N, CA, C and O atoms as a printed pandas DataFrame, in Angstrom:
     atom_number atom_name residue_name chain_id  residue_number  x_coord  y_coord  z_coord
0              1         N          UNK        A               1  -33.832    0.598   27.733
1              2        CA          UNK        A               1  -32.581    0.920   27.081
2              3         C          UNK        A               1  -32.876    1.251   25.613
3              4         O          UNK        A               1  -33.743    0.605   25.024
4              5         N          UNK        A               2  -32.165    2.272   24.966
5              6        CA          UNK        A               2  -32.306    2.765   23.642
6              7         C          UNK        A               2  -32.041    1.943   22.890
7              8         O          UNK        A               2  -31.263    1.066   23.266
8              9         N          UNK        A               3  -32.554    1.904   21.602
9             10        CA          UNK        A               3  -31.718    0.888   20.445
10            11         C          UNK        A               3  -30.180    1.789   20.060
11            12         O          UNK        A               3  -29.276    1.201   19.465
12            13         N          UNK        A               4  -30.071    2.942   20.391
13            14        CA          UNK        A               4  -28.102    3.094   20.017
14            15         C          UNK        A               4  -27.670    2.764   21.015
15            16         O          UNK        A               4  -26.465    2.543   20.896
16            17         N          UNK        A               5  -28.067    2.588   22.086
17            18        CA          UNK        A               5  -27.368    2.394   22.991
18            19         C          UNK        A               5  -27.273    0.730   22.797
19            20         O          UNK        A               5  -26.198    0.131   22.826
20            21         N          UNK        A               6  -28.008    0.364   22.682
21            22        CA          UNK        A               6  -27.929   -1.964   22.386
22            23         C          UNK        A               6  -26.908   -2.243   21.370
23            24         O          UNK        A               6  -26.049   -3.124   21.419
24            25         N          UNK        A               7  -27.188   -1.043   20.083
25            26        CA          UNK        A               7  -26.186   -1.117   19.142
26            27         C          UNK        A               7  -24.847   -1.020   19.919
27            28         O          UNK        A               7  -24.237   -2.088   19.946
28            29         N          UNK        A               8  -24.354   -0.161   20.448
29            30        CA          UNK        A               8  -23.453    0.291   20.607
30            31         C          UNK        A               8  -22.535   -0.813   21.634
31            32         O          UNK        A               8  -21.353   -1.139   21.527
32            33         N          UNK        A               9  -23.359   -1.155   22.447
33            34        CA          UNK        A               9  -23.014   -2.722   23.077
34            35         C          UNK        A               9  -22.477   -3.760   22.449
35            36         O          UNK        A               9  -21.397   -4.340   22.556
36            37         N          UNK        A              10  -23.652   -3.930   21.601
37            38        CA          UNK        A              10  -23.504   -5.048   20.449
38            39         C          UNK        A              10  -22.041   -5.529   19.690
39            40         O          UNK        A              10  -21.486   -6.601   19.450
40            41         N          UNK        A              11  -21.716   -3.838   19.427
41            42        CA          UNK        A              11  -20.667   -3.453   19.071
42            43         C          UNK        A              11  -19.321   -3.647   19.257
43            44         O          UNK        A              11  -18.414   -4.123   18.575
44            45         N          UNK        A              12  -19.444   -3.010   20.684
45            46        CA          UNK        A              12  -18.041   -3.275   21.476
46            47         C          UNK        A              12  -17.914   -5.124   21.926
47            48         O          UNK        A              12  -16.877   -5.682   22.284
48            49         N          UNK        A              13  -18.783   -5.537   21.828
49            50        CA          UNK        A              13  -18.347   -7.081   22.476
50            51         C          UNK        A              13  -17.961   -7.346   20.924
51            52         O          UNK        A              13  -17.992   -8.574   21.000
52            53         N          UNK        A              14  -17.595   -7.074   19.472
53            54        CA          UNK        A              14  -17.109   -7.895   18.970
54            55         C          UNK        A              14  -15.755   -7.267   18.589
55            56         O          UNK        A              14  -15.784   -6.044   18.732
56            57         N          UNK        A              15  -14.711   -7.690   18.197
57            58        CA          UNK        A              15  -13.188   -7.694   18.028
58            59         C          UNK        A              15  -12.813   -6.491   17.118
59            60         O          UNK        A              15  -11.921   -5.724   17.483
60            61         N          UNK        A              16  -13.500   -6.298   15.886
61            62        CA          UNK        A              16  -13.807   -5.218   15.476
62            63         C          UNK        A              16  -14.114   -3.926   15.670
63            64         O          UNK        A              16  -13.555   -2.994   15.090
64            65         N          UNK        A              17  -15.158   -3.805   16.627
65            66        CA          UNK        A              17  -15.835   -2.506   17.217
66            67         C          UNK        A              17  -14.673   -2.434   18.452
67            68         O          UNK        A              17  -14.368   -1.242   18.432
68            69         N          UNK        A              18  -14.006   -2.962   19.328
69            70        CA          UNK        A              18  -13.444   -2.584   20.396
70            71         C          UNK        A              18  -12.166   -1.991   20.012
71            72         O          UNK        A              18  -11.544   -1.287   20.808
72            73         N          UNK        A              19  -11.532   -2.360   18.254
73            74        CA          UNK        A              19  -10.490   -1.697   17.938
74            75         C          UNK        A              19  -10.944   -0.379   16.901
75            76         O          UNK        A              19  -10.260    0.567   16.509
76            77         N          UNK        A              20  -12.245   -0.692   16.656
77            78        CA          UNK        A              20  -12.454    0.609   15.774
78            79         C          UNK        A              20  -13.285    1.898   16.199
79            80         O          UNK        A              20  -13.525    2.815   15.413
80            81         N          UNK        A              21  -13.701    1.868   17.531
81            82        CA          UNK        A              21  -14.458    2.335   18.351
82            83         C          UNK        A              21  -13.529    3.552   18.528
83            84         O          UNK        A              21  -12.435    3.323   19.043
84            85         N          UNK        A              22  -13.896    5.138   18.076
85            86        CA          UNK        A              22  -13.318    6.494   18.182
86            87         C          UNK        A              22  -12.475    6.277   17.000
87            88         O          UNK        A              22  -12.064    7.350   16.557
88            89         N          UNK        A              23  -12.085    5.267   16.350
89            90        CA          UNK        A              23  -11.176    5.984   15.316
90            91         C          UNK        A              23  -11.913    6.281   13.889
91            92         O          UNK        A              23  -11.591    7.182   13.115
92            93         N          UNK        A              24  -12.863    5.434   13.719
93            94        CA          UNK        A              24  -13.839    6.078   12.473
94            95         C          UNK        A              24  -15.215    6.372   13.426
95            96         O          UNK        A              24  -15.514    6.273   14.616
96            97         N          UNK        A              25  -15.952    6.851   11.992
97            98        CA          UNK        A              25  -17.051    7.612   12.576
98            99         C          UNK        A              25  -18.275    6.405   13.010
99           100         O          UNK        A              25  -18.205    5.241   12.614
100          101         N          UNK        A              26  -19.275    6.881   13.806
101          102        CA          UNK        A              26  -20.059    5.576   14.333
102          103         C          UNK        A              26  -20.769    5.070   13.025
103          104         O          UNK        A              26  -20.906    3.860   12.848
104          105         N          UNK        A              27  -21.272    6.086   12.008
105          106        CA          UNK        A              27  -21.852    6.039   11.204
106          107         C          UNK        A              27  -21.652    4.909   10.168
107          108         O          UNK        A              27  -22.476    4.255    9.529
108          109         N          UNK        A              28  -20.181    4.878   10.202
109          110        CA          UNK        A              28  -19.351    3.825    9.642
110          111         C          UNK        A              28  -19.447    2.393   10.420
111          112         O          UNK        A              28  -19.126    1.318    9.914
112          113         N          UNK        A              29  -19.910    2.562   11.637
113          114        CA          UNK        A              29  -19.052    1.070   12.434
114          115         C          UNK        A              29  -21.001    0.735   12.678
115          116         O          UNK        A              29  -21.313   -0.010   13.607
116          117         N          UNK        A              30  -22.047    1.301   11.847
117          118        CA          UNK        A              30  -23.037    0.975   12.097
118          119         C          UNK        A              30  -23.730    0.379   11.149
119          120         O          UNK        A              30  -24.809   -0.209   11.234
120          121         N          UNK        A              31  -22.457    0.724    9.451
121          122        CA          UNK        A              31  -23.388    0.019    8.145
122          123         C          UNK        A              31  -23.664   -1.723    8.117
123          124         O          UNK        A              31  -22.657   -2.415    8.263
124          125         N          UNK        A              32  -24.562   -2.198    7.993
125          126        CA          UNK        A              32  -25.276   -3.509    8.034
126          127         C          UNK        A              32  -26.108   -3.645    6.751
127          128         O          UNK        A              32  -26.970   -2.817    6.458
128          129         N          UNK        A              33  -25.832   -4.680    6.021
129          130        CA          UNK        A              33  -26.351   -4.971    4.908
130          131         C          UNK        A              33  -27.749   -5.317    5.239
131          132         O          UNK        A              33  -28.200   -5.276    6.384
132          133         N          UNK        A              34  -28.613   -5.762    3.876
133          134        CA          UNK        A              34  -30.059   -5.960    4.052
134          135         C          UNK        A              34  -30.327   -7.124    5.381
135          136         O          UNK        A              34  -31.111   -7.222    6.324
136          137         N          UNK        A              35  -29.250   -7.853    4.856
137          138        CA          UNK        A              35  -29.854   -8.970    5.809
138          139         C          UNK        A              35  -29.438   -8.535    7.652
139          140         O          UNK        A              35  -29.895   -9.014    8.690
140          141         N          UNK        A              36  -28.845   -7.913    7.522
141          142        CA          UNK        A              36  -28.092   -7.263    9.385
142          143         C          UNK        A              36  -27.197   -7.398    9.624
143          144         O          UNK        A              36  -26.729   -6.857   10.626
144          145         N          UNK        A              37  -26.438   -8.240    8.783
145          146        CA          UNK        A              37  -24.750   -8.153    9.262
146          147         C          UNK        A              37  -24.183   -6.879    9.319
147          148         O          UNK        A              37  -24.811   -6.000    8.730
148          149         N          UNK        A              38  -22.950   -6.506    9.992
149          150        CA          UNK        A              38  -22.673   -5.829    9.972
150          151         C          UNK        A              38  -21.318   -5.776    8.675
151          152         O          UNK        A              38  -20.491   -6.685    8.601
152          153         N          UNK        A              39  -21.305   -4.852    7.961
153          154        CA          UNK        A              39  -19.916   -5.105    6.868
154          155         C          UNK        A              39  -18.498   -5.186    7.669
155          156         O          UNK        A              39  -17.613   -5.952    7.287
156          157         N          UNK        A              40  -18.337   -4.306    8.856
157          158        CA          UNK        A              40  -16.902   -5.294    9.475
158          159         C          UNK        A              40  -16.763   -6.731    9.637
159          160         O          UNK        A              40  -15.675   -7.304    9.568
160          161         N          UNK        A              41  -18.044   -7.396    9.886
161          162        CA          UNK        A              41  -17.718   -8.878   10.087
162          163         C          UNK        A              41  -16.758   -9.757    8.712
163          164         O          UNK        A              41  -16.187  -10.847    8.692
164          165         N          UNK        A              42  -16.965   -8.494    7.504
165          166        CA          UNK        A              42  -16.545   -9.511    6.431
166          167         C          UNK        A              42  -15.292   -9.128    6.173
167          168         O          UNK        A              42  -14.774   -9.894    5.360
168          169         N          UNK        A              43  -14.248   -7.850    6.687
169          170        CA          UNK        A              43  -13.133   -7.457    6.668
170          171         C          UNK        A              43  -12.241   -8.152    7.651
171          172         O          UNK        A              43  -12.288   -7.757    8.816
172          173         N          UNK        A              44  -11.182   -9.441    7.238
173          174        CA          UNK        A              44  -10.591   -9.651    7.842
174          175         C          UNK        A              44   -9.133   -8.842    9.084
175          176         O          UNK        A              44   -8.291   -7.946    9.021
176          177         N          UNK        A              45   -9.585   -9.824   10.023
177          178        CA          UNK        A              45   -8.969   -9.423   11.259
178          179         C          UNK        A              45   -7.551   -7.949   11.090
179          180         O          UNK        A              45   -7.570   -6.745   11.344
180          181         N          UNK        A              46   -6.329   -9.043   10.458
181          182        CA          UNK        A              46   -5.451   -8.213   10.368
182          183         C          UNK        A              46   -5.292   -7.242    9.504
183          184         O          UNK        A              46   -4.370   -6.429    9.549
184          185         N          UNK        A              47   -6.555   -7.283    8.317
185          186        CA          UNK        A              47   -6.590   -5.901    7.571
186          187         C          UNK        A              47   -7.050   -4.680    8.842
187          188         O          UNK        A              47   -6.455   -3.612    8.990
188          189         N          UNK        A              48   -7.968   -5.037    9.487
189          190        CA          UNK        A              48   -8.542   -4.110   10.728
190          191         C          UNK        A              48   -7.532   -3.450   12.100
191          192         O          UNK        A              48   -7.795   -2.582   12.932
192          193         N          UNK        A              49   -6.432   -4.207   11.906
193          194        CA          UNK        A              49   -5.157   -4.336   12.269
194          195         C          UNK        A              49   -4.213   -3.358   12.053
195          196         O          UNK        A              49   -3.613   -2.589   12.804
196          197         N          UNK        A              50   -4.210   -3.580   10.700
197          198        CA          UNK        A              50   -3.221   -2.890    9.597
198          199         C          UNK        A              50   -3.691   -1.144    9.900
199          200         O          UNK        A              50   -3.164   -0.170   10.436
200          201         N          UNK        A              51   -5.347   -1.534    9.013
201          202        CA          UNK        A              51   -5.540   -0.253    9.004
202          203         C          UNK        A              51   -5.893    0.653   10.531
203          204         O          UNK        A              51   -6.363    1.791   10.539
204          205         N          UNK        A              52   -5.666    0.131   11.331
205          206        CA          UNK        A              52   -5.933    1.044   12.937
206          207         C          UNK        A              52   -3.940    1.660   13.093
207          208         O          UNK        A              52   -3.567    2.764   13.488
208          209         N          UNK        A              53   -3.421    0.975   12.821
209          210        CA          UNK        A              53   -1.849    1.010   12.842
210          211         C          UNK        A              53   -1.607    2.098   11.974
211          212         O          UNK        A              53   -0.873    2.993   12.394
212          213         N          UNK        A              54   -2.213    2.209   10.545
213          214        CA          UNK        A              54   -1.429    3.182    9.351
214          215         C          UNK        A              54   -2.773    4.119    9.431
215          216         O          UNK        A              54   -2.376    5.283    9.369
216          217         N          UNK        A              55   -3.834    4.095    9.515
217          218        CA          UNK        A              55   -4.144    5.089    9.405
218          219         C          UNK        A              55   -5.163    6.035   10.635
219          220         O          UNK        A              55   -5.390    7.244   10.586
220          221         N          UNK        A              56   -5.485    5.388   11.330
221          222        CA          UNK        A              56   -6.168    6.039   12.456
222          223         C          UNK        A              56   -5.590    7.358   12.690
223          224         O          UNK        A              56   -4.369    7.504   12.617
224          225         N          UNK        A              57   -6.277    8.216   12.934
225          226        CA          UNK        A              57   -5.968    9.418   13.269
226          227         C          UNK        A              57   -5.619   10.496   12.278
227          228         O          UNK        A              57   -5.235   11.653   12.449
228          229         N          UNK        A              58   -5.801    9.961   11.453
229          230        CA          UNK        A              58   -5.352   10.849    9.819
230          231         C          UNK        A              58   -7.249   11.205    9.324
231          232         O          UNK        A              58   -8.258   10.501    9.352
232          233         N          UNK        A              59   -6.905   13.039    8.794
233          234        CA          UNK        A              59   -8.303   12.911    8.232
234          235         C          UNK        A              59   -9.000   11.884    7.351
235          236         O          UNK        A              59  -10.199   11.639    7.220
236          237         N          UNK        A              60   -8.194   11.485    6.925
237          238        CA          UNK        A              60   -8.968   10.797    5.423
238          239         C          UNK        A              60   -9.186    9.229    5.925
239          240         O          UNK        A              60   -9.718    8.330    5.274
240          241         N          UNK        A              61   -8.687    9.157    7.119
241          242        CA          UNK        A              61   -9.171    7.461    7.968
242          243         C          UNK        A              61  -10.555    6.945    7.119
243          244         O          UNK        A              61  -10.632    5.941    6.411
244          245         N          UNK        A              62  -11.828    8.128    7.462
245          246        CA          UNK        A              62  -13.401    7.348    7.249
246          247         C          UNK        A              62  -12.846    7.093    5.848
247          248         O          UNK        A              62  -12.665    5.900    5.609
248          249         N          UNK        A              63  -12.551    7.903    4.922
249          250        CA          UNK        A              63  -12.879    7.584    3.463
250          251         C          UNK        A              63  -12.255    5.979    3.309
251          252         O          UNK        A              63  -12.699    4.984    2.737
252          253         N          UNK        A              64  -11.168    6.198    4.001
253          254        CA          UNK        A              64  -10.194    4.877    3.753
254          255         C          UNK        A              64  -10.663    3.139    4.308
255          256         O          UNK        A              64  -10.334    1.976    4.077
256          257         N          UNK        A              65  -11.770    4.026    5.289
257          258        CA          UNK        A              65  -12.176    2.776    6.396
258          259         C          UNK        A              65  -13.721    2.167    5.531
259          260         O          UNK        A              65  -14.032    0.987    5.691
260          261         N          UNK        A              66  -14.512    3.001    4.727
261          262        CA          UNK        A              66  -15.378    2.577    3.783
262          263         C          UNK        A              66  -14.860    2.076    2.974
263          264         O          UNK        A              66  -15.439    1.096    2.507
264          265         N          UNK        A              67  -13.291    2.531    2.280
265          266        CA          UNK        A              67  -13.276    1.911    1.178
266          267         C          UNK        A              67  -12.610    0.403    1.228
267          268         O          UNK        A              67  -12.483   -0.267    0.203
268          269         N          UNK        A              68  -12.182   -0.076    2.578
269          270        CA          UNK        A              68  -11.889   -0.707    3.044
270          271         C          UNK        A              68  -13.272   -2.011    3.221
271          272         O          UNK        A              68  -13.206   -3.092    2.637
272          273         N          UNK        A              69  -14.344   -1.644    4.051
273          274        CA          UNK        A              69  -15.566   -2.125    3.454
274          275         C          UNK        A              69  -16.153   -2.432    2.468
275          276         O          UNK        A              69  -16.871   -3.432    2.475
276          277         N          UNK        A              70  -15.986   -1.543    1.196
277          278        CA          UNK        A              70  -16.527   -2.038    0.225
278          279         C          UNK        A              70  -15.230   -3.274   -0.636
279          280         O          UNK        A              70  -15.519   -4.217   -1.373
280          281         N          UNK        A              71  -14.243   -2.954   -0.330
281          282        CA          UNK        A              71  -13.029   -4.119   -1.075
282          283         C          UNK        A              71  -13.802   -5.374   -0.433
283          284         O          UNK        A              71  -14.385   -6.238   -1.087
284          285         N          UNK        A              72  -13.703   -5.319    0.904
285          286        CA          UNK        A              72  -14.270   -6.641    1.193
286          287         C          UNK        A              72  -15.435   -7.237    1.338
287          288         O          UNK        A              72  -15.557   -8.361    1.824
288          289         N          UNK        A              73  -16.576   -6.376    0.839
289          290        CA          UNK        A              73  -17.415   -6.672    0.809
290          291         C          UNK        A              73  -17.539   -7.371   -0.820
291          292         O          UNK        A              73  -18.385   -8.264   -0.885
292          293         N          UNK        A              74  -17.109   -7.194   -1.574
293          294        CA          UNK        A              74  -16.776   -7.532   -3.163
294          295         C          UNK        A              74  -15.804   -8.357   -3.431
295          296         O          UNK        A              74  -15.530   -8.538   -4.618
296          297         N          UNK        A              75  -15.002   -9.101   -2.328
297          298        CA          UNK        A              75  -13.966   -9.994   -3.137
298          299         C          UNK        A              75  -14.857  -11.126   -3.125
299          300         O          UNK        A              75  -14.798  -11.807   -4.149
300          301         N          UNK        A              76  -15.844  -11.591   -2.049
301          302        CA          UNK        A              76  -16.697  -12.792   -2.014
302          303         C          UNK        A              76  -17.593  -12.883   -3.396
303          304         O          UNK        A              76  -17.964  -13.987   -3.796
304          305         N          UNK        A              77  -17.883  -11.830   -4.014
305          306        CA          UNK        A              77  -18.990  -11.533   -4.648
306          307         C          UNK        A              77  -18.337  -11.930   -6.309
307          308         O          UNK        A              77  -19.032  -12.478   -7.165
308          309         N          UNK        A              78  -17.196  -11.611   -6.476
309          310        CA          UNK        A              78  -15.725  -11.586   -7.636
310          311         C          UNK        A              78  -15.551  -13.383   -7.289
311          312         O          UNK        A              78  -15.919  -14.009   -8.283
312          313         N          UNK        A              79  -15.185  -14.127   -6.377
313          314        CA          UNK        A              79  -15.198  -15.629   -6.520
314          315         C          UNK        A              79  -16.778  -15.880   -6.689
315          316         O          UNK        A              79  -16.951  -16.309   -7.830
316          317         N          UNK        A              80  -17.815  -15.795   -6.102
317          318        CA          UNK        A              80  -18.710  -16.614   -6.735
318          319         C          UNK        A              80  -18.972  -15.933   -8.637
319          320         O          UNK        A              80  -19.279  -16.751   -9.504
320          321         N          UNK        A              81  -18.856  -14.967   -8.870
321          322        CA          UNK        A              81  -18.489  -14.499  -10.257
322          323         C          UNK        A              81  -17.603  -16.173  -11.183
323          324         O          UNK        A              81  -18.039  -16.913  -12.064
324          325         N          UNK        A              82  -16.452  -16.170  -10.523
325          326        CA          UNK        A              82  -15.360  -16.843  -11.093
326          327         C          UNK        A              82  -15.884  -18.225  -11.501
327          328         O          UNK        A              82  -15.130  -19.039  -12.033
């Protein structure tokens, strides 16, 4: 079996990938920080929610769905700051 294809598994078994799966690009639902997480794990549930509801299907979804990633990848980073 391929490694996109394990990824892509990997993927769909978590809560995230099964609602974001076709609405942004894979490219997006594949970024993983140094250590391997994936950056959806750190975007809570009902923001992932929200944004499949308001914006899926609109061009500008990816831009919105990174920038969505990087907010939450930086609020953890802003409390240990504090």
């Amino acid at each position: 079996m391929s490694t996109a294809v394990q990824l892509q598994e990997e993927i769909q078994d978590k809560t995230w990938g099964t609602l974001l799966s076709g609405k942004v690009s894979e490219e997006l639902l594949l970024l993983s920080d140094p250590n391997g997480d994936y950056y959806w794990d750190k975007v809570e549930e009902k923001n992932i929610k929200n944004f499949v509801r308001q914006c899926a299907g609109h061009p500008w979804a990816n831009h919105f769905a990174l920038a969505l990633i990087c907010l939450s990848d930086l609020i953890p980073y802003k409390k240990k700051v504090e």
